[in-house]
Steps between C-alpha positions, in 0.01 A plus 500: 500500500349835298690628200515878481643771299565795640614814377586792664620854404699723664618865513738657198725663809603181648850321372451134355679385825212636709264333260716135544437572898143502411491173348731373772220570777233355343742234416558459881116525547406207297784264638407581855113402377629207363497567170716526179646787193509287211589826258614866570486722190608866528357674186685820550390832491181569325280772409154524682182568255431750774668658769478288855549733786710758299690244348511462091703176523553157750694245545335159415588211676296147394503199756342142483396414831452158617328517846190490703213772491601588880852562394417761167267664753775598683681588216287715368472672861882527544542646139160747557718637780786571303509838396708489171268253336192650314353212391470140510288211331462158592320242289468122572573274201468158413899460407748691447660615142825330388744740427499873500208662503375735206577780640889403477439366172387845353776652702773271310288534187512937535861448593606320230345712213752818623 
C-alpha cells in the first residue's frame, strides 16, 4: 500500500484532548479502510506565520499513514468536515523516516538550550 504523511492543524481554542479525538477518528477511518498508523506525533502548540481564520496559533498533529488512495480520500473528506481543523497536508512518500521527525528534533534541541 501508499505511504503518506499527513499533517493537520487545528484551532488554538481546542484542549489537546480534543486534538487526540482528532487523531482517534482518522485513526478509526484508516482501520475501517484497511489500512495502518505507523507514527502519531503531536508537535504541540505552534505559532502560525499568519493568522488562519482568526487564529495566530494551531495545534500540529503529524501522522504516517499506511493505506490505500481510496482510504486517505476519505480521510481527507472526514477531516475537511471537521470544523476545528484549519488545515491539513498529505504527501505520499517512498518510506517513512526512522525516528522522530525534525520537527521534534528542533523541539528537543530549543528545549534543551533553556
Amino acid at each position: 500500500m501508499p505511504l503518506y504523511e499527513h499533517v493537520y492543524l487545528a484551532r488554538q481554542d481546542i484542549t489537546t484532548q480534543q486534538v487526540e479525538n482528532i487523531t482517534k477518528s482518522i485513526e478509526d477511518v484508516v482501520k475501517k479502510e484497511g489500512g495502518s498508523i505507523d507514527k502519531v506525533e503531536y508537535w504541540g502548540l505552534r505559532q502560525l506565520a499568519y493568522k488562519i481564520k482568526k487564529n495566530r496559533k494551531a495545534h500540529y498533529t503529524m501522522m504516517n499513514i499506511n493505506a490505500s488512495s481510496e482510504a486517505l480520500k476519505e480521510v481527507e473528506r472526514q477531516i475537511s468536515l471537521n470544523e476545528n481543523v484549519l488545515r491539513h497536508i498529505s504527501i505520499k512518500v517512498d518510506k517513512f523516516e526512522d525516528g522522530p521527525s525534525l520537527m521534534m528534533n528542533t523541539r528537543s534541541a530549543e528545549t534543551s538550550e533553556d
